[in-house]
PDB file of C-alpha atoms and ligand atoms in Angstrom:
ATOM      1  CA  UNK X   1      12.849 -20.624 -15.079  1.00 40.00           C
ATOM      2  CA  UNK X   2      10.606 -21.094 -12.027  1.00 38.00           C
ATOM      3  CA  UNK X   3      10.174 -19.050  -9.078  1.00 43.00           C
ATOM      4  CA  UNK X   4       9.767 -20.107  -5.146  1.00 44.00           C
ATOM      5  CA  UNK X   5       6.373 -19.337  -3.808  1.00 65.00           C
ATOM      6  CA  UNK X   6       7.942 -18.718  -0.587  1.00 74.00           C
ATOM      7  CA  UNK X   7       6.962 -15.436   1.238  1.00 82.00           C
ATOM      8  CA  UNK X   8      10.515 -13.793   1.931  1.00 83.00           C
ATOM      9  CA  UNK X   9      11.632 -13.475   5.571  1.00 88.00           C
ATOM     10  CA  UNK X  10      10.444 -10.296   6.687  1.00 94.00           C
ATOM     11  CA  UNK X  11      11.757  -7.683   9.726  1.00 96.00           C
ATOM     12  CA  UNK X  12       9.896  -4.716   8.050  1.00 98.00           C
ATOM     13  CA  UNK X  13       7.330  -4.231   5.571  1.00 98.00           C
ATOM     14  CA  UNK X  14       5.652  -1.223   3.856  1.00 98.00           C
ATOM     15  CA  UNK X  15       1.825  -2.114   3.770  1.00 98.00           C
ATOM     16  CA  UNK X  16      -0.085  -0.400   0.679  1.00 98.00           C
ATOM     17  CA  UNK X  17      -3.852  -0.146   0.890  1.00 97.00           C
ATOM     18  CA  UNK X  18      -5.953   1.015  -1.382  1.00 95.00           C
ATOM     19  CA  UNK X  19      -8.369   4.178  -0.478  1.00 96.00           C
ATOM     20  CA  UNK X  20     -10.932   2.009  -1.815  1.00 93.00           C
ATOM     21  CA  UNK X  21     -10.572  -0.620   1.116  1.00 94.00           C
ATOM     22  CA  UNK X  22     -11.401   1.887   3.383  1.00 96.00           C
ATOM     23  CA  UNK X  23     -14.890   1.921   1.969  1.00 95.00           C
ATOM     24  CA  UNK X  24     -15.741  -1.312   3.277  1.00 91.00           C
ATOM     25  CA  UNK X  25     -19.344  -2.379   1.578  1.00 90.00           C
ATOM     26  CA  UNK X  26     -20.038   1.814   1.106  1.00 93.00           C
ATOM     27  CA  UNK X  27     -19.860   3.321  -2.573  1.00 93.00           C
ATOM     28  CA  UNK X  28     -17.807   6.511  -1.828  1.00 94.00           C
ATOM     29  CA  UNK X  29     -15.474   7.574   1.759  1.00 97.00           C
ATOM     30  CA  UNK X  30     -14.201   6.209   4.548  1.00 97.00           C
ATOM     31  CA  UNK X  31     -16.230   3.418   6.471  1.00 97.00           C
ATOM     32  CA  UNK X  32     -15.152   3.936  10.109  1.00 97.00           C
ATOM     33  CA  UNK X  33     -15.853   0.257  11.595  1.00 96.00           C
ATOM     34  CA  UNK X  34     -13.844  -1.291   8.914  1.00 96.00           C
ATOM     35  CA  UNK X  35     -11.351   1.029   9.449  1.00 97.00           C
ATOM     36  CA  UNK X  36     -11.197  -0.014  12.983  1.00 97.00           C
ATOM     37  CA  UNK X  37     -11.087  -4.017  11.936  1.00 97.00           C
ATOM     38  CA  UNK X  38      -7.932  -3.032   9.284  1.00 97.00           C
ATOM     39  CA  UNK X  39      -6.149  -1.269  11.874  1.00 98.00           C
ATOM     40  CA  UNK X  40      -6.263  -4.375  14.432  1.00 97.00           C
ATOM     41  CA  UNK X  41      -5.173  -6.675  11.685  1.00 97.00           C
ATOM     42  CA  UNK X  42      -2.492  -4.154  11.388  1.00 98.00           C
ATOM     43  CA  UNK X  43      -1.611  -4.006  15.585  1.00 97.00           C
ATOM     44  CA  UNK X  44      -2.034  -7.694  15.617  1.00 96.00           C
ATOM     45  CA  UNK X  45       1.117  -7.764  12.714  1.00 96.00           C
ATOM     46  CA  UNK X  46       2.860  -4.659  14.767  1.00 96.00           C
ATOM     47  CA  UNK X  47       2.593  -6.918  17.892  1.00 96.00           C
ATOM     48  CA  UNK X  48       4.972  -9.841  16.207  1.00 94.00           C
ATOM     49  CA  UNK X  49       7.412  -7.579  16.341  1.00 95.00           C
ATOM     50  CA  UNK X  50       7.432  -6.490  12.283  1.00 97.00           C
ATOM     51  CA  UNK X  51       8.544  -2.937  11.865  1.00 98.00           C
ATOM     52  CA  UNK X  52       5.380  -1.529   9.621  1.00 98.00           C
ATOM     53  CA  UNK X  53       5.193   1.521   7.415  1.00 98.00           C
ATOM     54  CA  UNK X  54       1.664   2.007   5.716  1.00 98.00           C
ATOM     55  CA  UNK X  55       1.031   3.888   2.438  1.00 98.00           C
ATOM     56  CA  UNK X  56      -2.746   4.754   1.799  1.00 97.00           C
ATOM     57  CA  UNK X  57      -4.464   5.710  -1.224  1.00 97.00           C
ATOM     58  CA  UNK X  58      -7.373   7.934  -1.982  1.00 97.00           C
ATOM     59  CA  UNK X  59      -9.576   6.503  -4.730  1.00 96.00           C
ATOM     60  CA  UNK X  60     -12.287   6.316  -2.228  1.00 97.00           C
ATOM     61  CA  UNK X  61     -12.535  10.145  -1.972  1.00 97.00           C
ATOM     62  CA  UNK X  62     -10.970  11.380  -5.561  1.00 97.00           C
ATOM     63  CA  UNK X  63      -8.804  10.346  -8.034  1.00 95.00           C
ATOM     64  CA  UNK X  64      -7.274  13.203 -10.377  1.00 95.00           C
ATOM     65  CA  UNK X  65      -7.670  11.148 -13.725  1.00 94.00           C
ATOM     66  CA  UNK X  66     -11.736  11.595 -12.653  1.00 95.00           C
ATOM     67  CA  UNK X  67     -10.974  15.253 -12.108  1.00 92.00           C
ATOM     68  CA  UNK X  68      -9.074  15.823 -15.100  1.00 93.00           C
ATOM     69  CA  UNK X  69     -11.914  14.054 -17.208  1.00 95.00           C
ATOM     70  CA  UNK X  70     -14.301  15.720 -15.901  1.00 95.00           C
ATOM     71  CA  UNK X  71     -12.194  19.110 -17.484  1.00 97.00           C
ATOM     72  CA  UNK X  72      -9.947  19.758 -14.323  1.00 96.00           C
ATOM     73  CA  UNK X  73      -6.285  20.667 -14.617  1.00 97.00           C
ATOM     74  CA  UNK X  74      -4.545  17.366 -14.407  1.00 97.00           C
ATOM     75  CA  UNK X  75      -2.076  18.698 -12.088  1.00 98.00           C
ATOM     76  CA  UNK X  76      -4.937  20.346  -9.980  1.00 97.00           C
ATOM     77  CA  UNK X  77      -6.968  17.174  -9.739  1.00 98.00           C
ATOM     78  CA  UNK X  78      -4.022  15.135  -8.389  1.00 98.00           C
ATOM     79  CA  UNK X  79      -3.513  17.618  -6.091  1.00 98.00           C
ATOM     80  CA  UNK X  80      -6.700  17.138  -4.298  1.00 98.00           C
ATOM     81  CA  UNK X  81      -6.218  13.272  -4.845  1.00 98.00           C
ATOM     82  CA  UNK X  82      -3.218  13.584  -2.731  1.00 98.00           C
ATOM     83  CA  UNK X  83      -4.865  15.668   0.183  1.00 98.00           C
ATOM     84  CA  UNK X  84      -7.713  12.258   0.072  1.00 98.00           C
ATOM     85  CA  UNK X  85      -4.761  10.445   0.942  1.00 98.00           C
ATOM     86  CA  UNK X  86      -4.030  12.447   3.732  1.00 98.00           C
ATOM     87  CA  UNK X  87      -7.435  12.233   5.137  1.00 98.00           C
ATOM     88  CA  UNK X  88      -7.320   8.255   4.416  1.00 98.00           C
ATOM     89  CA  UNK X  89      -3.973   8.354   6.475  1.00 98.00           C
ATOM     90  CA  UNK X  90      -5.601  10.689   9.298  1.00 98.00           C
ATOM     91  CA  UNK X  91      -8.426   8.042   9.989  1.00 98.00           C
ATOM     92  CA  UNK X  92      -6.110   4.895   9.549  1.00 98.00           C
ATOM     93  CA  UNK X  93      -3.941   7.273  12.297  1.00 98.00           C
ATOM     94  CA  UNK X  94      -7.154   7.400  14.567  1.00 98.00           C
ATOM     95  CA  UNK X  95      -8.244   3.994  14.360  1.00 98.00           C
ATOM     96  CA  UNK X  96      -4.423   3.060  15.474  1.00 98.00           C
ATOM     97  CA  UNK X  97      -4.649   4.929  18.264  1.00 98.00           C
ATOM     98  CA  UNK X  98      -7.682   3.458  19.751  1.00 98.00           C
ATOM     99  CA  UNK X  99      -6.172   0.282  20.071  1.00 98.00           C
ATOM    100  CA  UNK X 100      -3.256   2.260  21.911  1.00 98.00           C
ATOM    101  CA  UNK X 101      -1.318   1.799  18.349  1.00 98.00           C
ATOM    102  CA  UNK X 102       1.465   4.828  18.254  1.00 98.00           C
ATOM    103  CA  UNK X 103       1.990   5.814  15.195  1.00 98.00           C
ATOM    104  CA  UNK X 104       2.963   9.091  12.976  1.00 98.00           C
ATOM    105  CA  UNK X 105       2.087  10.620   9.688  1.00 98.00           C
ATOM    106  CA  UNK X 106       4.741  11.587   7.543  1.00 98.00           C
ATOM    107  CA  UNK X 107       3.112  13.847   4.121  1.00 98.00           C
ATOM    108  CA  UNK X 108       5.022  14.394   1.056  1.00 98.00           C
ATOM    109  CA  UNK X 109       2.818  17.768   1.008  1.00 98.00           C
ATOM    110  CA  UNK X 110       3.844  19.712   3.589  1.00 98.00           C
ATOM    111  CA  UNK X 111       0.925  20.000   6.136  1.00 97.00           C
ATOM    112  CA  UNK X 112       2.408  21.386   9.746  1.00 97.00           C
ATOM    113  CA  UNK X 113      -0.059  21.187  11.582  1.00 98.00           C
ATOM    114  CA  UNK X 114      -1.793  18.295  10.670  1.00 98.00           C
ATOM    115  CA  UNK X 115       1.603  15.758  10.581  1.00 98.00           C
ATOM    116  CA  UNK X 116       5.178  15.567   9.811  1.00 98.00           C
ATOM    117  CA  UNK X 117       6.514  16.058   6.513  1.00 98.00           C
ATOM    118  CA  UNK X 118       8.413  12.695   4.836  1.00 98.00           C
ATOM    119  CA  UNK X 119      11.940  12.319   6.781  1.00 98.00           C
ATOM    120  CA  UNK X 120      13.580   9.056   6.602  1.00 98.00           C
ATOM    121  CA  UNK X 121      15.401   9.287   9.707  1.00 98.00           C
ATOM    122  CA  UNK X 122      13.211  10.275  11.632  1.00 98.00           C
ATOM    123  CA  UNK X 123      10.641   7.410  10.211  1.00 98.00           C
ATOM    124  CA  UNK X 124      13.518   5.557  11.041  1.00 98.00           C
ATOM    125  CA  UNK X 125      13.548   6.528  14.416  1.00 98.00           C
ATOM    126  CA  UNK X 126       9.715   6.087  14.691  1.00 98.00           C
ATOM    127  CA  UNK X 127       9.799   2.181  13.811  1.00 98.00           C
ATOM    128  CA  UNK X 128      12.703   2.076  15.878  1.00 97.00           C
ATOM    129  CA  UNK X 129      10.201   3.081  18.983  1.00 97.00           C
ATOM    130  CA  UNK X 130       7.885   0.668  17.438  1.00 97.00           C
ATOM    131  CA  UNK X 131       5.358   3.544  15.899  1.00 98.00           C
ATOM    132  CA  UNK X 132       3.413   2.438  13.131  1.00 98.00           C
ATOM    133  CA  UNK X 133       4.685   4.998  10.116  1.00 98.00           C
ATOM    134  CA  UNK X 134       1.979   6.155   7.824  1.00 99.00           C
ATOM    135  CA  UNK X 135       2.659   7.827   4.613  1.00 98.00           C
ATOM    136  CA  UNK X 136       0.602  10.159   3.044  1.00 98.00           C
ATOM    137  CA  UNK X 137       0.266  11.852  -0.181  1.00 98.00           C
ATOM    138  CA  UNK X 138       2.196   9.779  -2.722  1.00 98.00           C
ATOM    139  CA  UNK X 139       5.530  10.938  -4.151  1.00 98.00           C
ATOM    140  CA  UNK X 140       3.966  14.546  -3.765  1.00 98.00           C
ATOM    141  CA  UNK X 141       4.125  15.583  -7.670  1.00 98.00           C
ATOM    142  CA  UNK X 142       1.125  14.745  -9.497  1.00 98.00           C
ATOM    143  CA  UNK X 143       1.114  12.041 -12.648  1.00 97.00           C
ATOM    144  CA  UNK X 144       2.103  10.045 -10.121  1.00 97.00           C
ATOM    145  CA  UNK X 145      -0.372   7.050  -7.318  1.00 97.00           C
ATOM    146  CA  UNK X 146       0.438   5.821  -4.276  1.00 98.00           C
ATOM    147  CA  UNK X 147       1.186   2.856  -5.789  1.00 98.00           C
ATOM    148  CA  UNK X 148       4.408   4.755  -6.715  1.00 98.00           C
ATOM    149  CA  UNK X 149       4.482   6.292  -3.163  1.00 98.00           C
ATOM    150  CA  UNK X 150       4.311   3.145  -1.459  1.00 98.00           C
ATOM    151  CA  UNK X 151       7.495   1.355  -3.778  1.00 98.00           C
ATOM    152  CA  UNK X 152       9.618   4.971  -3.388  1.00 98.00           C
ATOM    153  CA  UNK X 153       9.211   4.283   0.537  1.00 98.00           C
ATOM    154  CA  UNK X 154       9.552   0.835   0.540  1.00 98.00           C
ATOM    155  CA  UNK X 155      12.793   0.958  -0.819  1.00 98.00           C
ATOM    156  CA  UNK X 156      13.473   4.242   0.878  1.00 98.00           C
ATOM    157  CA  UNK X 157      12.904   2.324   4.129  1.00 98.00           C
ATOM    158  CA  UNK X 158      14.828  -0.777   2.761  1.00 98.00           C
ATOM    159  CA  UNK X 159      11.622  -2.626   3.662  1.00 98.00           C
ATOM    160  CA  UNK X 160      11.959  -6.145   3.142  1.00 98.00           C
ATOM    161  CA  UNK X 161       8.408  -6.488   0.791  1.00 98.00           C
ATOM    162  CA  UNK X 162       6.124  -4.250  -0.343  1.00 98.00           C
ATOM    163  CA  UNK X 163       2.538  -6.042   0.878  1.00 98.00           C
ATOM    164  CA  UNK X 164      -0.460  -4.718  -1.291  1.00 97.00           C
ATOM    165  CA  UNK X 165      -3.446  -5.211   0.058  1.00 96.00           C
ATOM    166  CA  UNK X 166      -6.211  -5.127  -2.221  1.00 92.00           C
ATOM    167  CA  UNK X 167     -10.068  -6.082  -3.430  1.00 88.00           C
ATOM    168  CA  UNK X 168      -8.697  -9.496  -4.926  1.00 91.00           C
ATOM    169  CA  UNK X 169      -6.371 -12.739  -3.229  1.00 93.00           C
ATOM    170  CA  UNK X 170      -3.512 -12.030  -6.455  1.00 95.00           C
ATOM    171  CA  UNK X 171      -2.610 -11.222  -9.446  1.00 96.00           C
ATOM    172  CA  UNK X 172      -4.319 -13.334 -12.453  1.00 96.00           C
ATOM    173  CA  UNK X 173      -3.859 -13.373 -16.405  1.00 94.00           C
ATOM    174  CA  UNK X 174      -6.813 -12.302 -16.780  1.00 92.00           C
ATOM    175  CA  UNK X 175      -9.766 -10.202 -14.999  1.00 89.00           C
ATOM    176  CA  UNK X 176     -11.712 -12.469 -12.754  1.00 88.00           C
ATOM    177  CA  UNK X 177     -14.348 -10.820 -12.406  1.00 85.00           C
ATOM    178  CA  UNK X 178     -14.839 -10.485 -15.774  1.00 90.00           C
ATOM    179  CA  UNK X 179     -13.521 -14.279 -17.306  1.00 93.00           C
ATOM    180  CA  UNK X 180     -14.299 -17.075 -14.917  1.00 92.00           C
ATOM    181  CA  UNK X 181     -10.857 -19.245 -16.639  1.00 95.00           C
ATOM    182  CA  UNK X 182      -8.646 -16.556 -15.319  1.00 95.00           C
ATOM    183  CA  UNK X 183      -5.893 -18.077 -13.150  1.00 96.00           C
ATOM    184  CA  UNK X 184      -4.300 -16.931 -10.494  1.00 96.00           C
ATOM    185  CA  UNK X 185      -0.376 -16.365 -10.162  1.00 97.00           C
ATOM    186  CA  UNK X 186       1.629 -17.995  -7.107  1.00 96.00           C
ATOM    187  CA  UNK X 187       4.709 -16.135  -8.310  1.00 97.00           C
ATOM    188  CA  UNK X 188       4.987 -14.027 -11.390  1.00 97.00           C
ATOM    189  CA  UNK X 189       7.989 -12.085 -11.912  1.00 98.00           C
ATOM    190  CA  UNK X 190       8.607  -8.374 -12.814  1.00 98.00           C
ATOM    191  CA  UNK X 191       9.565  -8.649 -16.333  1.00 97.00           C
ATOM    192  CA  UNK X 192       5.990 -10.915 -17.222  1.00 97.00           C
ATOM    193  CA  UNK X 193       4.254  -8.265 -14.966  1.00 97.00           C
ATOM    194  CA  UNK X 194       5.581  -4.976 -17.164  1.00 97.00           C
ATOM    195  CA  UNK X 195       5.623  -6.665 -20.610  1.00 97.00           C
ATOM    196  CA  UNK X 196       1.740  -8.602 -20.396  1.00 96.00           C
ATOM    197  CA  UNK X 197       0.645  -5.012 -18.675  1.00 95.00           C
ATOM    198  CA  UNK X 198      -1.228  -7.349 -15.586  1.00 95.00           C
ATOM    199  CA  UNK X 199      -3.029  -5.401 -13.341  1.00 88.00           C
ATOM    200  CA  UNK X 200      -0.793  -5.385 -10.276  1.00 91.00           C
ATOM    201  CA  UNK X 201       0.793  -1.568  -9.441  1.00 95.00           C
ATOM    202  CA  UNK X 202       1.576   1.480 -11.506  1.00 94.00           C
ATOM    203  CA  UNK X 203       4.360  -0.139 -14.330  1.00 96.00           C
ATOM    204  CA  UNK X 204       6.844   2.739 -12.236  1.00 97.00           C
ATOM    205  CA  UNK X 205       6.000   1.068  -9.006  1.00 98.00           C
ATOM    206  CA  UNK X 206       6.791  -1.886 -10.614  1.00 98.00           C
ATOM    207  CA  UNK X 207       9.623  -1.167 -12.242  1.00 98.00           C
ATOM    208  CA  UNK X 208      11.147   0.822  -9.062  1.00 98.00           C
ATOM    209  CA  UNK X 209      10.339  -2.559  -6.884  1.00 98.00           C
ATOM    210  CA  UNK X 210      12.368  -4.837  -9.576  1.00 98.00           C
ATOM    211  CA  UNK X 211      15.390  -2.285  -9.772  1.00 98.00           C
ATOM    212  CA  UNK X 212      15.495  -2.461  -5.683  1.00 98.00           C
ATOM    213  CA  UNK X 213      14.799  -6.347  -5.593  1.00 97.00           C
ATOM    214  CA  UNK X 214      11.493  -5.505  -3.147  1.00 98.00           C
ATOM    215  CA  UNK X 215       9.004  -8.577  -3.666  1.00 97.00           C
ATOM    216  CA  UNK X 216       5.500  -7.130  -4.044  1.00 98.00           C
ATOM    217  CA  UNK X 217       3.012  -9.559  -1.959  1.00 97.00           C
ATOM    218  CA  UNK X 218      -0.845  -8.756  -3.312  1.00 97.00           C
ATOM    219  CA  UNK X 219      -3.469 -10.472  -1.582  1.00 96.00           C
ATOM    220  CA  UNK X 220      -7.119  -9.603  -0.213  1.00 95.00           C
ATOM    221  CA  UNK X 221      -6.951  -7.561   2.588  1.00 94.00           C
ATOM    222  CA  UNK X 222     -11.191  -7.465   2.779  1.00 90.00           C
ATOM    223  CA  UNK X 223     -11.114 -11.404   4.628  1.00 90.00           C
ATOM    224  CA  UNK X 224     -10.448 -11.070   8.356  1.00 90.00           C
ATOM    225  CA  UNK X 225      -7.020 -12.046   9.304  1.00 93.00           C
ATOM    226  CA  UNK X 226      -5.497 -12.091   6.070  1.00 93.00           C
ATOM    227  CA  UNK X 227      -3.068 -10.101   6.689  1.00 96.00           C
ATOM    228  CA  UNK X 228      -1.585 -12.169   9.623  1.00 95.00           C
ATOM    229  CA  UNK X 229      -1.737 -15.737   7.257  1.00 94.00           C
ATOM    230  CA  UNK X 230       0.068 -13.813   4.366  1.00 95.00           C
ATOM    231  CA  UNK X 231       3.210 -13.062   6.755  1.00 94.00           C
ATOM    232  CA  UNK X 232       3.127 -16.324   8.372  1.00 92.00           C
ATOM    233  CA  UNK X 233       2.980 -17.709   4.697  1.00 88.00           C
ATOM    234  CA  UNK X 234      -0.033 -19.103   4.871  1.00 90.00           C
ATOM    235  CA  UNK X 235      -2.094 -17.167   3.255  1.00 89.00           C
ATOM    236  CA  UNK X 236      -3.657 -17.172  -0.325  1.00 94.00           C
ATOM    237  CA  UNK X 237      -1.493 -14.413  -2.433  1.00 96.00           C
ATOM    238  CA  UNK X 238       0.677 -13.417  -5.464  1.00 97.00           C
ATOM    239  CA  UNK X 239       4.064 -12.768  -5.017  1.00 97.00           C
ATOM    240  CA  UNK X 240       5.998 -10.660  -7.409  1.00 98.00           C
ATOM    241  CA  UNK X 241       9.664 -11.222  -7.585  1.00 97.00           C
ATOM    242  CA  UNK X 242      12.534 -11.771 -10.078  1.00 96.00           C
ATOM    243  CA  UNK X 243      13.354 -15.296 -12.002  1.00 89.00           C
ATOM    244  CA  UNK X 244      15.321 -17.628  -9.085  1.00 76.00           C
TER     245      UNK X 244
HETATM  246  N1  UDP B   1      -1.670  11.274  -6.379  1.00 63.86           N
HETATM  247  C1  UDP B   1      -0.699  12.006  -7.033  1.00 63.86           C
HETATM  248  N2  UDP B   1       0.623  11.760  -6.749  1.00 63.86           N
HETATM  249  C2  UDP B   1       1.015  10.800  -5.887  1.00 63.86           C
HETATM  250  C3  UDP B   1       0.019  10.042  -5.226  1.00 63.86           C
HETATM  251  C4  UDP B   1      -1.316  10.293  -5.494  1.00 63.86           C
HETATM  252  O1  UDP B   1      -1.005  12.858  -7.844  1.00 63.86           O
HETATM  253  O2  UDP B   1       2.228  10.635  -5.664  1.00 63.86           O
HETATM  254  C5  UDP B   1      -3.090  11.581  -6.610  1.00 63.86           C
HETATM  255  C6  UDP B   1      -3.644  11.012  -7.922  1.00 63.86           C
HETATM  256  O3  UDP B   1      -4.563  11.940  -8.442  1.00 63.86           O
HETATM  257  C7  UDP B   1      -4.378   9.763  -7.484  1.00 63.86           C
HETATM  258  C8  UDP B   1      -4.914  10.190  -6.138  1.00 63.86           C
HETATM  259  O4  UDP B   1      -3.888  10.996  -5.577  1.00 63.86           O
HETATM  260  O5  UDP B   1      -5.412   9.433  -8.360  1.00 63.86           O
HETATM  261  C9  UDP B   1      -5.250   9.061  -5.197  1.00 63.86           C
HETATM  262  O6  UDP B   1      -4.224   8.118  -5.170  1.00 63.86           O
HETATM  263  P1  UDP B   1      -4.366   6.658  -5.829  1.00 63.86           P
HETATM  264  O7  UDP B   1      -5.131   6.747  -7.085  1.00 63.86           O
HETATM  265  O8  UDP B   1      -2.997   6.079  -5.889  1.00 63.86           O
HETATM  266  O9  UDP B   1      -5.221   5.911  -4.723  1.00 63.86           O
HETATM  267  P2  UDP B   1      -5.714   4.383  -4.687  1.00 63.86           P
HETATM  268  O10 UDP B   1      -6.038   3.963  -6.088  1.00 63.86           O
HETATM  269  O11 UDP B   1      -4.607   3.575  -4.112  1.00 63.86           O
HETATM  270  O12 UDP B   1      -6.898   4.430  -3.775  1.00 63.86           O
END
């Protein structure tokens, strides 16, 4: 059965970036110009109106599989993988600002004085105000990514798509950077997501999205204005959803 390629009507969205965007062209942290050109791609889509959360990951600082096989506790190591997120979530929260962006951090770790902890309402009352909402540190319990983090808030925040802005314009059958025939994906749906294992979120982010009916949108967040084709549908992206 086929699927529309249609990107849904949106009000509010949950934005997932990978820590590894924030590197821009450097190998390892945070590059603070491209920073600054994500977060006015992400006032520009504020600015329509769209009621944005933002989940941010850490892999540009430390994962905790890289900890754990390097001999660290696998609980340990995702520990400090979700503190990278919060410093991720702390720049993205600067580089808002500077463009006069309001936002708030919301942690699943408890940090007082560095943010709020995770409360729906009052995120809820945030977007309301038109605040940007950032979440940081996953789920909180490790074994888990933020890939998990960002579908638990999406459909926490009954966002209307999870957006996941990555390194490549979709989701393909096959690596392209590795087989030059792989094809890219208009629509694929959950079910062929999960059962050929492609490389689109966590299979529990996945899964959580399909139970919730939230369409995952991945597309390249690295070209400049991206972001602002991809919810006016005209940008080049994969969307995830269930059969039509
Ligand atoms: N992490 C975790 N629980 C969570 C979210 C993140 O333990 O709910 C840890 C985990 O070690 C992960 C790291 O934080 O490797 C960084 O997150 P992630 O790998 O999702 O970042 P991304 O790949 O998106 O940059």
């Amino acid at each position: 059965m086929s699927v529309s390629a249609q990107m849904p009507p949106v009000r509010r969205v949950l934005l997932k970036l990978s820590g590894e965007v924030l590197m821009g062209e450097k190998q390892f942290g945070i590059d603070t110009d491209f920073v600054a050109e994500l977060a006015a791609e992400v006032k520009a889509a504020r600015d329509t109106g769209l009621e944005l959360c933002l989940v941010i990951g850490g892999g540009n600082i430390f994962r905790g599989m890289a900890g754990a096989a390097q001999g660290m506790e696998r609980a340990q190591a995702d520990y400090m993988g979700m503190l990278a997120t919060v410093m991720n979530a702390l720049a993205m929260q600067s580089a808002l600002e500077k463009l006069g962006v309001e936002t708030r951090v919301q942690s699943a770790v408890q940090m007082d004085q560095v943010c709020e902890p995770v409360i729906r309402r009052r995120a809820e009352r945030h977007l309301a105000k038109g605040r940007v909402v950032i979440f940081a540190a996953g789920v909180g319990a490790p074994y888990f990514t933020t890939d998990s983090g960002a579908a638990l808030r999406a459909a926490e925040m009954q966002c209307d798509a999870l957006l996941k802005g990555t390194s490549v314009d979709g989701v393909y059958d096959a690596d392209p950077k590795k087989d030059p025939t792989a094809k890219r994906f208009e629509t694929v749906t959950y079910d062929r997501v999960l059962g050929d294992n492609l490389k689109v979120m966590d299979a529990s982010a996945v899964a959580l999205c399909r139970d919730n009916r939230i369409p995952i949108v991945v597309f390249s967040i690295r070209e400049k204005g991206n972001l602002a084709r991809v919810l006016a549908g005209e940008g080049v992206q994969t969307i995830v959803q269930g059969e039509a």
